[in-house]
Structures are given as structure tokens and as C-alpha cells.
PDB file of C-alpha atoms in Angstrom:
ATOM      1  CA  UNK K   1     -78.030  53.547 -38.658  1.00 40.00           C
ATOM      2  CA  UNK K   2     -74.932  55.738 -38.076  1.00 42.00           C
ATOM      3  CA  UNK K   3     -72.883  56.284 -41.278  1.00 44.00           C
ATOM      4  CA  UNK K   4     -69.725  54.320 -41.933  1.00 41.00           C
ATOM      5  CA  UNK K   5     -67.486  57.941 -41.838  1.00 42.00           C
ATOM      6  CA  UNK K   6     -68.659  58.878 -39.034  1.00 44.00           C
ATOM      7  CA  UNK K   7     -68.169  55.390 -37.271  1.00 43.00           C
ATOM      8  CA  UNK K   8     -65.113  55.937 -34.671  1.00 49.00           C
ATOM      9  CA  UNK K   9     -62.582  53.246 -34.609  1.00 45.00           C
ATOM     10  CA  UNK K  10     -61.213  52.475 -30.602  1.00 50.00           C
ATOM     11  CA  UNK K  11     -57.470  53.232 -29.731  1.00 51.00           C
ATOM     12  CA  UNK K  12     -55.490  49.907 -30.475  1.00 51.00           C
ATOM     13  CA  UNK K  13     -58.089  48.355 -32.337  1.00 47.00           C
ATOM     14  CA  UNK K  14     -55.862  46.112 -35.447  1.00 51.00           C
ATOM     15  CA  UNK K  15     -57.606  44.257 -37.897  1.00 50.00           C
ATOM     16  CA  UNK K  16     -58.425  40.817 -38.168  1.00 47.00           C
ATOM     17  CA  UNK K  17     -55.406  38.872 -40.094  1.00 52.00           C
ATOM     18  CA  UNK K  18     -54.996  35.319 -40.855  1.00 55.00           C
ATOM     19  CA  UNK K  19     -51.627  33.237 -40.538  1.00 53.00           C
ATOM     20  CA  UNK K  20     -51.425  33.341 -44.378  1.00 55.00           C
ATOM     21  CA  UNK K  21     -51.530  36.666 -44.775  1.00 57.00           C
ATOM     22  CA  UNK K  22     -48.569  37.515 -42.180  1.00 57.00           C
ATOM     23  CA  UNK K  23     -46.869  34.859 -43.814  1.00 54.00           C
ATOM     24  CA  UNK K  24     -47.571  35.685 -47.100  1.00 58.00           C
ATOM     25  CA  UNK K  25     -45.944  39.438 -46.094  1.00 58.00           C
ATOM     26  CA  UNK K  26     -42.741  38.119 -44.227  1.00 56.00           C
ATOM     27  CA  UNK K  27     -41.496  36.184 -47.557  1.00 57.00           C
ATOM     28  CA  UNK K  28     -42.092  39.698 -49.788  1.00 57.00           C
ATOM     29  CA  UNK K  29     -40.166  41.428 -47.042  1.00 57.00           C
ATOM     30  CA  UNK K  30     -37.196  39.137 -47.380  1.00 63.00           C
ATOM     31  CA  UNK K  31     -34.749  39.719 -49.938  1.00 61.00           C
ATOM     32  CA  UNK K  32     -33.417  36.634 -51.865  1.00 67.00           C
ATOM     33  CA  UNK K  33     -29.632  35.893 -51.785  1.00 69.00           C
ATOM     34  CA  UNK K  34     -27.683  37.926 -55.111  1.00 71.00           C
ATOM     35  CA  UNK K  35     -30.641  40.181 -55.694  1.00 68.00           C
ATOM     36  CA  UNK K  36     -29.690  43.252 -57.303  1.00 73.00           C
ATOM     37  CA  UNK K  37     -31.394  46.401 -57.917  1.00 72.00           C
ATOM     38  CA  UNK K  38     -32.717  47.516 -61.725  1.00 78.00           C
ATOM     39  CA  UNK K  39     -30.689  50.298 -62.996  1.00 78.00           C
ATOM     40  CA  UNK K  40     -33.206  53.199 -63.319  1.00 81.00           C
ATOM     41  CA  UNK K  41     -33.185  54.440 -67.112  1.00 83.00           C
ATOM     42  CA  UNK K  42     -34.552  56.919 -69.683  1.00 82.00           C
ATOM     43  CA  UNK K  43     -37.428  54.144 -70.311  1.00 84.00           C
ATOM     44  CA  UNK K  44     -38.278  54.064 -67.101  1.00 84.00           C
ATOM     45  CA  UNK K  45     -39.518  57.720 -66.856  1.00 85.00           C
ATOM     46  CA  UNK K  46     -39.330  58.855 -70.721  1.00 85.00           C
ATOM     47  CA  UNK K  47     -40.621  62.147 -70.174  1.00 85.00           C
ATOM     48  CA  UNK K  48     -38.313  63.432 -67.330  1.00 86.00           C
ATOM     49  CA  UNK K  49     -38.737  65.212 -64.457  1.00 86.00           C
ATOM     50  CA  UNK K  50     -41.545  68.566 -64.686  1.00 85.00           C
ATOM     51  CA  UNK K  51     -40.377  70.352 -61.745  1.00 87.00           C
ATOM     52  CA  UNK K  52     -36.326  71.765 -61.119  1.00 90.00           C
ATOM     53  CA  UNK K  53     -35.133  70.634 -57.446  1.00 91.00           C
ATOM     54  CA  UNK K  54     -31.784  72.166 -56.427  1.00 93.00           C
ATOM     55  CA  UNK K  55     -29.784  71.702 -52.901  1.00 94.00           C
ATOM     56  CA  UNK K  56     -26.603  74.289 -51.682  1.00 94.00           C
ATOM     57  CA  UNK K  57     -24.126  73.550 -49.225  1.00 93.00           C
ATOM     58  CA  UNK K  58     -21.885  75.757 -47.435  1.00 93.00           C
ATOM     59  CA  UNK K  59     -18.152  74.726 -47.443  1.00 91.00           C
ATOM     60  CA  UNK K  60     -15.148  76.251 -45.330  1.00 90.00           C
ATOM     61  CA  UNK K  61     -12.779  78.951 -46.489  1.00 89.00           C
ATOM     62  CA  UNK K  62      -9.066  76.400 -46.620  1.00 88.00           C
ATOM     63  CA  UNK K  63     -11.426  74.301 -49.023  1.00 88.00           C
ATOM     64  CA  UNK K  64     -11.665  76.549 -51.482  1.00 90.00           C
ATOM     65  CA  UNK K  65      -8.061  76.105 -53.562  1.00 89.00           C
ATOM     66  CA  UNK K  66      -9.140  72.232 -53.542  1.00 88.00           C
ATOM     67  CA  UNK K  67     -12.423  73.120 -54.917  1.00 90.00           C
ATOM     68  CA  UNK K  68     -11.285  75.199 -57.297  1.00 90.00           C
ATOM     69  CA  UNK K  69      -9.318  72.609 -59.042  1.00 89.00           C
ATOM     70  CA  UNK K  70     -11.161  69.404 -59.058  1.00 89.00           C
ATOM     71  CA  UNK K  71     -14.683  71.160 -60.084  1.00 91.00           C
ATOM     72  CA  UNK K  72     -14.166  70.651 -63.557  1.00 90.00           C
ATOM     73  CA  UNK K  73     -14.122  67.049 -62.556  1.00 89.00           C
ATOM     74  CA  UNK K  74     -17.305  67.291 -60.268  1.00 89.00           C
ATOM     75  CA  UNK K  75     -19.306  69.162 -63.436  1.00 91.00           C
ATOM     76  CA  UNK K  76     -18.274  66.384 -65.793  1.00 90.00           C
ATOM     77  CA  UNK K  77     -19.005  63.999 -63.542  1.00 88.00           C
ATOM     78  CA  UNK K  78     -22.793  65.202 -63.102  1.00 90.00           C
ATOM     79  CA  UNK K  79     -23.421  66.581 -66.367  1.00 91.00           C
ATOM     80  CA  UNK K  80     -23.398  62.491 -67.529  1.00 89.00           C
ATOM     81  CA  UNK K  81     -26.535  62.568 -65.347  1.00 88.00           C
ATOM     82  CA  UNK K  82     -28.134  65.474 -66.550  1.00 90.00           C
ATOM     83  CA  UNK K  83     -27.437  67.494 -63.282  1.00 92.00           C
ATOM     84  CA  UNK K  84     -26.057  71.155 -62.995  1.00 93.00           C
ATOM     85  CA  UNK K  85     -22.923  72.434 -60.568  1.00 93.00           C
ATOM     86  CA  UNK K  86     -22.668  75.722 -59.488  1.00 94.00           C
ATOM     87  CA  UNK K  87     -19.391  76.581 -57.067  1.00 93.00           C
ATOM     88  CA  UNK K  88     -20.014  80.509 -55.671  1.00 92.00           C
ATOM     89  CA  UNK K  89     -16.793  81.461 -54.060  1.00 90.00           C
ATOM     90  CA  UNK K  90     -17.881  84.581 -52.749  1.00 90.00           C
ATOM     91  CA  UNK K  91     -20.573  83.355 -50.594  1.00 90.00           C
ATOM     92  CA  UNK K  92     -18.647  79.984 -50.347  1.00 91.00           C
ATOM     93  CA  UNK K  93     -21.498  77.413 -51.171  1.00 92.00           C
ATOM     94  CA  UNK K  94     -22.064  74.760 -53.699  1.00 94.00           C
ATOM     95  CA  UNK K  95     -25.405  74.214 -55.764  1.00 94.00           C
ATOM     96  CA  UNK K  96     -26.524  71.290 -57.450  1.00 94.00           C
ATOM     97  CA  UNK K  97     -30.081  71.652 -59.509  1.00 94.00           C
ATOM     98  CA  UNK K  98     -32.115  69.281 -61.865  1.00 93.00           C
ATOM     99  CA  UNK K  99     -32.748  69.736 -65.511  1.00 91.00           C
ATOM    100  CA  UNK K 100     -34.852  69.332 -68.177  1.00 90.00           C
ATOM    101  CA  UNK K 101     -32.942  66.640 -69.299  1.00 90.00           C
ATOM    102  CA  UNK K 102     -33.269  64.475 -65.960  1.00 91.00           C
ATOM    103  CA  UNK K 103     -35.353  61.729 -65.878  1.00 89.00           C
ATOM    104  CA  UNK K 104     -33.915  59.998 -62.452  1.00 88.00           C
ATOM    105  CA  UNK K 105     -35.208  61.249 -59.983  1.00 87.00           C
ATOM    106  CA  UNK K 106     -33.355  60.236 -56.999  1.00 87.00           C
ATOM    107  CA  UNK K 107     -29.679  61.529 -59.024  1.00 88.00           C
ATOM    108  CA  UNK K 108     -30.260  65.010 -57.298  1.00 91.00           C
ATOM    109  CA  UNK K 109     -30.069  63.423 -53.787  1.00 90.00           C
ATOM    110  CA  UNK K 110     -26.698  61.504 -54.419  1.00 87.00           C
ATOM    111  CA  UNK K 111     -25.400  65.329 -56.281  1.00 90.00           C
ATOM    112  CA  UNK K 112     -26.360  66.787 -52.456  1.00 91.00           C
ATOM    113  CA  UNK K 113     -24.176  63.747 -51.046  1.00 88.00           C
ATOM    114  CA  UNK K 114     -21.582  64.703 -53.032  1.00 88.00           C
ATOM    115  CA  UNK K 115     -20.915  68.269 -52.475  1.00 91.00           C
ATOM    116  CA  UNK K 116     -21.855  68.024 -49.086  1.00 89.00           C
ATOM    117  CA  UNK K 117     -18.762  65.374 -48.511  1.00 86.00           C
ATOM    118  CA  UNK K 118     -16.623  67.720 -50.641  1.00 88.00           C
ATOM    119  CA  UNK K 119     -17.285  70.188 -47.915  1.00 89.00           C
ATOM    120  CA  UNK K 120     -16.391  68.075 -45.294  1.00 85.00           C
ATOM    121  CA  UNK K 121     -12.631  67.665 -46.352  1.00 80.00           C
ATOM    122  CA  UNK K 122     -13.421  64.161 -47.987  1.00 80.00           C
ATOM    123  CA  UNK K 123     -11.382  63.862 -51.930  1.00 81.00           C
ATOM    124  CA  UNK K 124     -13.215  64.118 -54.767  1.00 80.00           C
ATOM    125  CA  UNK K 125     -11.722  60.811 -55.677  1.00 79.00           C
ATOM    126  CA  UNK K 126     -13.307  58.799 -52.616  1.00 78.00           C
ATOM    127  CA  UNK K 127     -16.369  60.855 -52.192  1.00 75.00           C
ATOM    128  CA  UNK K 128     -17.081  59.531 -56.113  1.00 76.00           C
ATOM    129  CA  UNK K 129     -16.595  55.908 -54.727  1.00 77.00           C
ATOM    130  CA  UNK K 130     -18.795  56.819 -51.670  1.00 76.00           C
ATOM    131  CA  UNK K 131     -21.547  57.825 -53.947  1.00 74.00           C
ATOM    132  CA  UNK K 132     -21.211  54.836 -56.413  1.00 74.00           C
ATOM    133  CA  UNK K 133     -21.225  53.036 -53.492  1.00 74.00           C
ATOM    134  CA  UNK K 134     -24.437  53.998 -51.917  1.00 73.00           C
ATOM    135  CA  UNK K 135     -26.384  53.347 -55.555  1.00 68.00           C
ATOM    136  CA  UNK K 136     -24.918  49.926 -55.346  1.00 69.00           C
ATOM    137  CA  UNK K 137     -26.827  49.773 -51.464  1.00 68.00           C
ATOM    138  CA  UNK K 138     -23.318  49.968 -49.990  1.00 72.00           C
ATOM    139  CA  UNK K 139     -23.714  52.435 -46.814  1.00 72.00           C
ATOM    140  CA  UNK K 140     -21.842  55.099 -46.671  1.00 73.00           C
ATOM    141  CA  UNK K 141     -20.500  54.706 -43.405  1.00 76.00           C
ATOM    142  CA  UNK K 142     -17.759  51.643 -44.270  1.00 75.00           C
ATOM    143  CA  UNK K 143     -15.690  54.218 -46.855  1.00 76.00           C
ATOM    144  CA  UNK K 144     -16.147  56.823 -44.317  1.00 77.00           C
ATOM    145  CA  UNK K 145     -14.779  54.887 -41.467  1.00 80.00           C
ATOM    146  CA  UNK K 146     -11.280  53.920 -43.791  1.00 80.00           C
ATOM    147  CA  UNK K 147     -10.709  57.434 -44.696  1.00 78.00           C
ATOM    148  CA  UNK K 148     -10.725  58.275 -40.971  1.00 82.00           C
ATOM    149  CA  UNK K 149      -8.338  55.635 -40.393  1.00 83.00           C
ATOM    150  CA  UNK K 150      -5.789  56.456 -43.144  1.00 81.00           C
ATOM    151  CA  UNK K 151      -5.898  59.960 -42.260  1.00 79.00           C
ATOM    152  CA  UNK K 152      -4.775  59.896 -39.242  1.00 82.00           C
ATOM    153  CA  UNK K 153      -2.013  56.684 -40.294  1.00 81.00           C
ATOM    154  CA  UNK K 154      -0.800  59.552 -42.777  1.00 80.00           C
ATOM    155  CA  UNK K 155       0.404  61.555 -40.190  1.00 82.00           C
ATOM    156  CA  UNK K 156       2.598  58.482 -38.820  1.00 81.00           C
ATOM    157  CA  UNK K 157       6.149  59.234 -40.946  1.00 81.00           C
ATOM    158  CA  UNK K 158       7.289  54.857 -39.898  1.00 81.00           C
ATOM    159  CA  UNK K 159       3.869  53.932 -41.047  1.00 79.00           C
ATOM    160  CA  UNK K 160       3.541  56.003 -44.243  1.00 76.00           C
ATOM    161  CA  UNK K 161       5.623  53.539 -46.607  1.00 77.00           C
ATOM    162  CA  UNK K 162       3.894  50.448 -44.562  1.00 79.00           C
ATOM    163  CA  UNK K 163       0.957  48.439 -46.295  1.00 80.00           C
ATOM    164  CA  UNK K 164      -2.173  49.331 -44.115  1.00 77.00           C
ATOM    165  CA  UNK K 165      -4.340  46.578 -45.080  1.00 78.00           C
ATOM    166  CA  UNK K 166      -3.860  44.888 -41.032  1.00 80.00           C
ATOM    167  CA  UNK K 167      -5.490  48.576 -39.777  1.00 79.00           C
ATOM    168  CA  UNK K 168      -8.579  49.071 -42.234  1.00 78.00           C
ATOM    169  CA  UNK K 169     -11.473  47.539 -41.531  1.00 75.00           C
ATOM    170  CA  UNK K 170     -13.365  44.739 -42.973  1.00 74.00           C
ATOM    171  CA  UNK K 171     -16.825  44.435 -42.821  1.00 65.00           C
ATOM    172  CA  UNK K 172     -19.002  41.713 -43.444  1.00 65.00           C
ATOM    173  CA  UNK K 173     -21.940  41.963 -45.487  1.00 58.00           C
ATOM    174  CA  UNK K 174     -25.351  41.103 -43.791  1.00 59.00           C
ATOM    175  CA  UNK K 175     -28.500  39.811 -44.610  1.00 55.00           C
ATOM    176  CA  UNK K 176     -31.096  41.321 -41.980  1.00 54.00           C
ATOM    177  CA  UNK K 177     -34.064  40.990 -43.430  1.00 57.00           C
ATOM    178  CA  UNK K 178     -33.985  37.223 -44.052  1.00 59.00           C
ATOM    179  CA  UNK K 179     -36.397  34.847 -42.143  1.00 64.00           C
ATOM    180  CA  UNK K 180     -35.334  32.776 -39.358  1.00 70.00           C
ATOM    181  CA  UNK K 181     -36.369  29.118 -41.037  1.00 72.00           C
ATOM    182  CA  UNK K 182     -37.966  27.173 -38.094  1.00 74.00           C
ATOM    183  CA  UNK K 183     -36.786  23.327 -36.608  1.00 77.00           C
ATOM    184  CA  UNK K 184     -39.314  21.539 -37.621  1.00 78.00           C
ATOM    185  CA  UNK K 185     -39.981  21.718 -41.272  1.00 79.00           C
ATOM    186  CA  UNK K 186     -43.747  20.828 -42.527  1.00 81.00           C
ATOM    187  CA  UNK K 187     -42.874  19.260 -46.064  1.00 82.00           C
ATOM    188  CA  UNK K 188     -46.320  19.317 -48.348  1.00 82.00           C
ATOM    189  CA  UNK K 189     -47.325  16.364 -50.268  1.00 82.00           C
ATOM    190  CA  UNK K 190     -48.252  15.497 -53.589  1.00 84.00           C
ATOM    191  CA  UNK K 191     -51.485  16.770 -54.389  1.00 84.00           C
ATOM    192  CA  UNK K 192     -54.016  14.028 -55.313  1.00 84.00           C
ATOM    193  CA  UNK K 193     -57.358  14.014 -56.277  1.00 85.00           C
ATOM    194  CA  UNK K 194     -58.285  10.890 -54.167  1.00 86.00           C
ATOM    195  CA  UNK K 195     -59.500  11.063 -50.676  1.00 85.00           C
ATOM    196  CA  UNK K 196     -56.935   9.189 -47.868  1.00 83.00           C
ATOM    197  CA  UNK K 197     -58.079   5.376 -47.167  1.00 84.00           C
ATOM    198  CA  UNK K 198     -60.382   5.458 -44.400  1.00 86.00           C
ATOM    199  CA  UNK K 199     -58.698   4.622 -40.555  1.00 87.00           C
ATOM    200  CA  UNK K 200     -59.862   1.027 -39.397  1.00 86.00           C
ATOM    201  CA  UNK K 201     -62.369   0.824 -36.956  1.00 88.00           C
ATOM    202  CA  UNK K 202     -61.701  -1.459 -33.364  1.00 86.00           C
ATOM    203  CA  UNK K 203     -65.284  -3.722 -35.103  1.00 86.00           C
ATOM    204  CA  UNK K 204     -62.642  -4.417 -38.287  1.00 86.00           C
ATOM    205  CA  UNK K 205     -59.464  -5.386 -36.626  1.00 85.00           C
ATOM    206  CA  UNK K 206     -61.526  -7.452 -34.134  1.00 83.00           C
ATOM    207  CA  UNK K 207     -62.685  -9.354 -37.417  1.00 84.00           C
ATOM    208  CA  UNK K 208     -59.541  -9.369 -38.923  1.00 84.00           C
ATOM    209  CA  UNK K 209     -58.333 -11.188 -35.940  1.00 82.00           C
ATOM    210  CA  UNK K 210     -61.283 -13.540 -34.839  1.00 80.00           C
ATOM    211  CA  UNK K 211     -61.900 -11.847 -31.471  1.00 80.00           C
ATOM    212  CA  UNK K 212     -64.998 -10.389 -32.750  1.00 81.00           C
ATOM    213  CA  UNK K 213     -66.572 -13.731 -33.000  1.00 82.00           C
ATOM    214  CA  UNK K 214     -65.554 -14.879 -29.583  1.00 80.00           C
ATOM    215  CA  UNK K 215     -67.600 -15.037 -26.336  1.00 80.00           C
ATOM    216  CA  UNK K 216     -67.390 -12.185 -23.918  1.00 83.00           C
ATOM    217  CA  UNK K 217     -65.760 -14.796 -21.463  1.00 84.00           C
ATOM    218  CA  UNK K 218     -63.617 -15.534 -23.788  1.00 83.00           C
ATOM    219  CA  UNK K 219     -62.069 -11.908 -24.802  1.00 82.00           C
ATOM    220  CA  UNK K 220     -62.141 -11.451 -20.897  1.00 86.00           C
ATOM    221  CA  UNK K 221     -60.029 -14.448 -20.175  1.00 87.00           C
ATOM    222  CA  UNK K 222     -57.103 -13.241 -23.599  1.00 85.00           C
ATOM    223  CA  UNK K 223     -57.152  -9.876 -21.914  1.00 87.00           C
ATOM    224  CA  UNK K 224     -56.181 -11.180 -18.716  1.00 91.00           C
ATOM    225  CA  UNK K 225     -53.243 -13.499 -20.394  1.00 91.00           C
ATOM    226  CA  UNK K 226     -52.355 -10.630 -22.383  1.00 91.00           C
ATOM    227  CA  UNK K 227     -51.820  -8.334 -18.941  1.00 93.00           C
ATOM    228  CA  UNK K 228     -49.863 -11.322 -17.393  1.00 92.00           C
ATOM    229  CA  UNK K 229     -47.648 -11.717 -20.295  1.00 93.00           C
ATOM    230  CA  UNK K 230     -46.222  -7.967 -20.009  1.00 93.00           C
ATOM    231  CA  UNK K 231     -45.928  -8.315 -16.530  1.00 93.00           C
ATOM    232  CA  UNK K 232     -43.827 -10.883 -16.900  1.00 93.00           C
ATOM    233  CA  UNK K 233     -42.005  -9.633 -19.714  1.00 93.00           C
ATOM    234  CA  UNK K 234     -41.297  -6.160 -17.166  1.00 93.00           C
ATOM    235  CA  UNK K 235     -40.411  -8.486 -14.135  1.00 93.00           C
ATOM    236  CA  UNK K 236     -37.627 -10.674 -15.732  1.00 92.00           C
ATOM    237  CA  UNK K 237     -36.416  -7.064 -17.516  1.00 91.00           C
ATOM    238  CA  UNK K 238     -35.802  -5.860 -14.026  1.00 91.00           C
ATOM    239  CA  UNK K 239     -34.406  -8.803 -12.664  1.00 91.00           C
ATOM    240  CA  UNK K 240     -31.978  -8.891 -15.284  1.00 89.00           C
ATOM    241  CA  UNK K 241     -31.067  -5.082 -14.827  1.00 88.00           C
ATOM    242  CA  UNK K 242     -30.563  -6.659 -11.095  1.00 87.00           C
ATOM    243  CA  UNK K 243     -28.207  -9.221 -11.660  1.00 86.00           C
ATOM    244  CA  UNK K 244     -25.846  -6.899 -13.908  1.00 83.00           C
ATOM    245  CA  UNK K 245     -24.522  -5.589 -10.325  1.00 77.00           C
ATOM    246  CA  UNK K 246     -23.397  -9.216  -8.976  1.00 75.00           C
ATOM    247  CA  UNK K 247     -21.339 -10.246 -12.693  1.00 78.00           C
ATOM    248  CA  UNK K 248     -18.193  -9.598 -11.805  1.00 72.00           C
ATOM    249  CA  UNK K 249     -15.544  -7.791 -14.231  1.00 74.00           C
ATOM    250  CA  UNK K 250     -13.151  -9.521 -16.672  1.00 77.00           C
ATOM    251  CA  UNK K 251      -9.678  -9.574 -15.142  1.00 70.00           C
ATOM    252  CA  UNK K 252      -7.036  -9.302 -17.226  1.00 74.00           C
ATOM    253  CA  UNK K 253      -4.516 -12.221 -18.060  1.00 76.00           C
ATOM    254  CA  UNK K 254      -1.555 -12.957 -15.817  1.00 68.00           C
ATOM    255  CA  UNK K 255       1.609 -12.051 -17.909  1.00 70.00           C
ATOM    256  CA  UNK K 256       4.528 -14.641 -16.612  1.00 67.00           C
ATOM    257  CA  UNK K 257       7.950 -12.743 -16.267  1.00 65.00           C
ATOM    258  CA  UNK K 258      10.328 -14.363 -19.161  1.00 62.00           C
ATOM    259  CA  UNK K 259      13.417 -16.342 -17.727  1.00 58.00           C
ATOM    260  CA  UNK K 260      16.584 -14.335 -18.129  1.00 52.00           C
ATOM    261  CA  UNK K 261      18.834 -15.361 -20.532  1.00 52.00           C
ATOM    262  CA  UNK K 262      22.375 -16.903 -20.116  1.00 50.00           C
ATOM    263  CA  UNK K 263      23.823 -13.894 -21.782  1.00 48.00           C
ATOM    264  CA  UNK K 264      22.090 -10.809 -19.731  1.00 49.00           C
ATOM    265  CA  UNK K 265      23.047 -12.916 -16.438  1.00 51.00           C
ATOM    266  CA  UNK K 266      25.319 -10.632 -14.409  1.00 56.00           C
ATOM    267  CA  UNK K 267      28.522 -11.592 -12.738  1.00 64.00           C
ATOM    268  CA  UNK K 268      28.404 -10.786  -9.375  1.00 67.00           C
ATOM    269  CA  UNK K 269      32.241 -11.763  -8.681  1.00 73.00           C
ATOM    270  CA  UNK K 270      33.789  -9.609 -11.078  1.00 75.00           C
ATOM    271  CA  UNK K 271      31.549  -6.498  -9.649  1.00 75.00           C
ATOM    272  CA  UNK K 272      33.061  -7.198  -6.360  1.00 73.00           C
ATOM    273  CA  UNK K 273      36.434  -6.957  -7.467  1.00 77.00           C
ATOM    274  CA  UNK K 274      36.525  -4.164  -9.307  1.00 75.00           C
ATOM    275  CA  UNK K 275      34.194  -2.564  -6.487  1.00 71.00           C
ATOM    276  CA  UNK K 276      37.818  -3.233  -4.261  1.00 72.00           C
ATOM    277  CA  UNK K 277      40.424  -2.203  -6.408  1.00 74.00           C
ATOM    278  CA  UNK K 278      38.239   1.487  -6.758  1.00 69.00           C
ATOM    279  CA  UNK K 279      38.379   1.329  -2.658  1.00 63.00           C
ATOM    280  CA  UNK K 280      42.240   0.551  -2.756  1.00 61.00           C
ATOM    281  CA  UNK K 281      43.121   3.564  -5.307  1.00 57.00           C
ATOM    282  CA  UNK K 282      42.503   6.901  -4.782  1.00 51.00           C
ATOM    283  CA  UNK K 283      41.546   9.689  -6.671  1.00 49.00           C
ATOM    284  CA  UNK K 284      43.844  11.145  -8.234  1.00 50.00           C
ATOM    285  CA  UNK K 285      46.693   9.283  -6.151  1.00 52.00           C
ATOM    286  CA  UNK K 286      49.555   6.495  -7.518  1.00 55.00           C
ATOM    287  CA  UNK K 287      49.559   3.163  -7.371  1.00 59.00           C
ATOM    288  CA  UNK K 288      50.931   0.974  -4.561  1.00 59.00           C
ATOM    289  CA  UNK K 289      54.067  -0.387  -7.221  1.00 64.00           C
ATOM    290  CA  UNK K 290      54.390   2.937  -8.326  1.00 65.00           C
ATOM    291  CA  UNK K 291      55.438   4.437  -5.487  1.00 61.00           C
ATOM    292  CA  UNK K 292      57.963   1.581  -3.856  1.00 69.00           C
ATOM    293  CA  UNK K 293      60.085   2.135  -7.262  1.00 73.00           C
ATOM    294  CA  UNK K 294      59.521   6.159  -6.693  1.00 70.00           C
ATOM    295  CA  UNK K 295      61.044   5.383  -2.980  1.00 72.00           C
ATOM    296  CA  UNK K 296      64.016   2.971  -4.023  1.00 74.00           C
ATOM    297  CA  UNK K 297      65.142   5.342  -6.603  1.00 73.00           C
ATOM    298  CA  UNK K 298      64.811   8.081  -4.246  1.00 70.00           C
ATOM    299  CA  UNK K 299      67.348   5.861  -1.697  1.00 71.00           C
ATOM    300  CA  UNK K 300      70.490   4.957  -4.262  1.00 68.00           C
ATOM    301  CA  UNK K 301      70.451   8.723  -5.448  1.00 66.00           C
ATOM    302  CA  UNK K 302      71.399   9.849  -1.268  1.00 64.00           C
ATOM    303  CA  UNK K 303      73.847   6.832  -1.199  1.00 58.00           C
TER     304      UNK K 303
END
């Protein structure tokens, strides 16, 4: 018998899993809708960390007036988590290191966050929000992204006094890790203690019914009238599907044109004289009586 350690296991070999297992795995992998995350406290880990972890950061020589001035702020800001700030302006780095008193011990990774966003020209102001951010499982990347963008609207003189709100970026919160629910649902029933009734046998409708106690003849002779009936029943379905083609549609009703009334009749005299006296006159010109006066009057003035 070889021994178990020594045993070697075959390239791609997985081991055996059942459906309820995988299942069983995908629902702890999915995290349920408003879930937040414990806040990590002093009872959590009462006797703090044993070992000091410290990370430095190099930061250019125009941010070191900036630096200078808000690192009162950074210290105070760490110190409420039990974290030391060192700023060394001669070799122009930043350290951040545990202490004693530290008893989270993922704080010093947010501190190396910070001062490595303080080097990068980000505000103390928004790099805080950043990191508050992150421990709320916010990624960095969304604050980021709006600094970039009001950066470079600063620069704009028109667009300084604007509101900005239609150029920053909103992002929309997704859920990733949540299962894909399938169609077809499989709802469980009610547990009961009692086995199902038992599924009736062809022997136990055919007593239910009588047929058992007929002759063979006889069940041969239904089966055949039972055959006939459906085709029947399939022949006068298609013949009916055949005789939908020859009903003809439903025509509307005739709608009888209404008699005119005395009132709307027209007279067709009256058009035709006024149709001649608009021949007779023309535009614009005298009429006929108009002018014989115009030509008498004309006559007695030369005599």
C-alpha cells in the first residue's frame, strides 16, 4: 500500500461536488441588498496590534508649502486612530507608522492612501473624503474621476461662476455579485409526514368504469366507436375551417344622400346675372351712365 502523502494527485483532477454544495456556496457569495459592513472596534481586537508597520512616500518639491500647512490637520486626523505622521522635508517623504495603541489593523493601509494622494496634488480636504469613502466600500476611483474634471473646469474663467453639476459624473451603484434568479421557479411544499395517495392503476379505472367486466369483444368493439368518434369530431373541424373561405364579408349599410332643403337651394338666375354685369364692367373702368353725363358736360362747356 503506498502512503496517502506520497499519493500524486493528476493535473486537472477537481473533486467530486454535489449541486447542493455549489449552490449552497453561490448564496454565501452573494451579498444581500442594504448590507453594511461592522465597524471594526477596540472589542474586536482588545489587545492591539504586537508588531509596528510603517509606509513612506515620496512627494514633489512645489508640494511642500501645501504640506506644510495642512499637516497639522493630517496628524489630528490620524492620531484619532492611533496612527503616527512624520513629514521630512529634507528628504521630501511622508511616514505613517502603527502604535501601541492601534488595534485596527487595516487603519495603516488607508494612512498610506492618504499621504500617497497628498503627494499626488489631490487636497487634503477630498483625499479625507476619498479615504472615508473607501471604508464605506466606495472605490476610490468615482472621487478621483470629479476632481479631474473640476480641475481642469477651473481653468475655464466663463465656467468658473457656472454650477457644474451637468459635467460631473454620476455613477450608479452596482450589485455584481448577486445571482441571476432563473425562469422557472421550483416552489417547495409543505412538508408532511404522510406519504402522496398512490397513482391509479389502468385494472382500477377499468372498474371504476365497468369495462373491466366486459367481454374482450366487447372493449374491442367501444375502442373502435371511440376511434370513429374523433375522427369525426377532426373531419367536421376541418370542414368547418373550409367553409370560413366561401362566407362572404359583411357589407356595410347604404347611406341615402338627404334631400336638399328649400333654403340651401341655389338660384341659378340670379348667378347668371350678376355673372353679366361683371363681363359688362371693367376693372377699374366707369360705368356706361357715367360716362354719357361725363361726355354731355364735356359738349355745353365748348359751346
Amino acid at each position: 500500500m503506498a502512503d496517502p502523502e506520497e499519493v500524486e494527485v493528476p493535473k486537472g483532477f477537481k473533486t467530486p461536488r454535489n449541486k447542493k454544495a455549489r449552490k449552497d456556496e453561490s448564496e454565501l457569495l452573494t451579498v444581500p441588498d442594504g448590507w453594511k459592513e461592522p465597524p471594526f472596534t477596540r472589542e474586536d481586537n482588545p489587545r492591539c496590534l504586537l508588531e509596528e508597520s510603517s509606509f513612506a512616500t515620496l512627494f514633489p518639491k512645489y508640494r511642500e508649502a501645501y504640506l506644510k500647512e495642512c499637516w497639522p490637520l493630517v496628524q489630528k486626523a490620524l492620531n484619532e486612530h492611533h496612527i503616527n505622521a512624520a513629514l521630512d522635508l529634507i528628504e521630501g517623504s511622508m511616514t505613517v507608522s502603527t502604535t501601541k495603541k492601534t488595534f485596527d489593523p487595516y487603519i495603516i493601509i488607508r494612512a498610506r492612501d492618504l499621504i500617497k494622494l497628498l503627494a499626488r496634488s489631490v487636497p487634503f480636504e477630498q483625499v479625507r473624503k476619498v479615504v472615508l469613502d473607501t471604508m464605506k466600500n466606495i472605490h476610490p476611483i468615482y472621487n478621483i474621476k470629479t476632481l479631474m474634471i473640476k480641475r481642469e473646469l477651473l481653468k475655464d474663467p466663463e465656467l468658473r461662476k457656472q454650477n457644474w453639476d451637468r459635467f460631473l459624473p454620476k455613477f450608479k451603484h452596482k450589485n455584481l455579485n448577486k445571482r441571476k434568479e432563473p425562469k422557472k421557479k421550483t416552489v417547495k411544499k409543505e412538508y408532511t409526514p404522510f406519504p402522496p395517495p398512490q397513482p391509479e392503476s389502468q385494472i382500477d379505472k377499468e372498474l371504476a368504469s365497468g369495462e373491466y367486466f366486459l367481454k374482450e369483444s366487447q372493449k374491442k368493439r367501444k375502442r373502435v366507436e371511440e376511434i370513429k368518434a374523433k375522427q369525426a369530431e377532426a373531419v367536421s373541424r376541418k370542414q368547418e375551417e373550409r367553409n370560413k373561405a366561401f362566407i362572404p364579408p359583411k357589407e356595410k349599410p347604404v347611406v341615402k344622400p338627404k334631400k336638399a332643403s328649400a333654403e340651401t337651394k341655389i338660384d341659378l338666375e340670379a348667378i347668371k346675372e350678376k355673372v353679366k354685369r361683371a363681363k359688362k364692367k371693367k376693372l377699374g373702368a366707369l360705368p356706361v351712365e357715367e360716362v354719357k353725363l361725363k361726355i354731355a358736360m364735356g359738349e355745353k362747356k365748348k359751346k
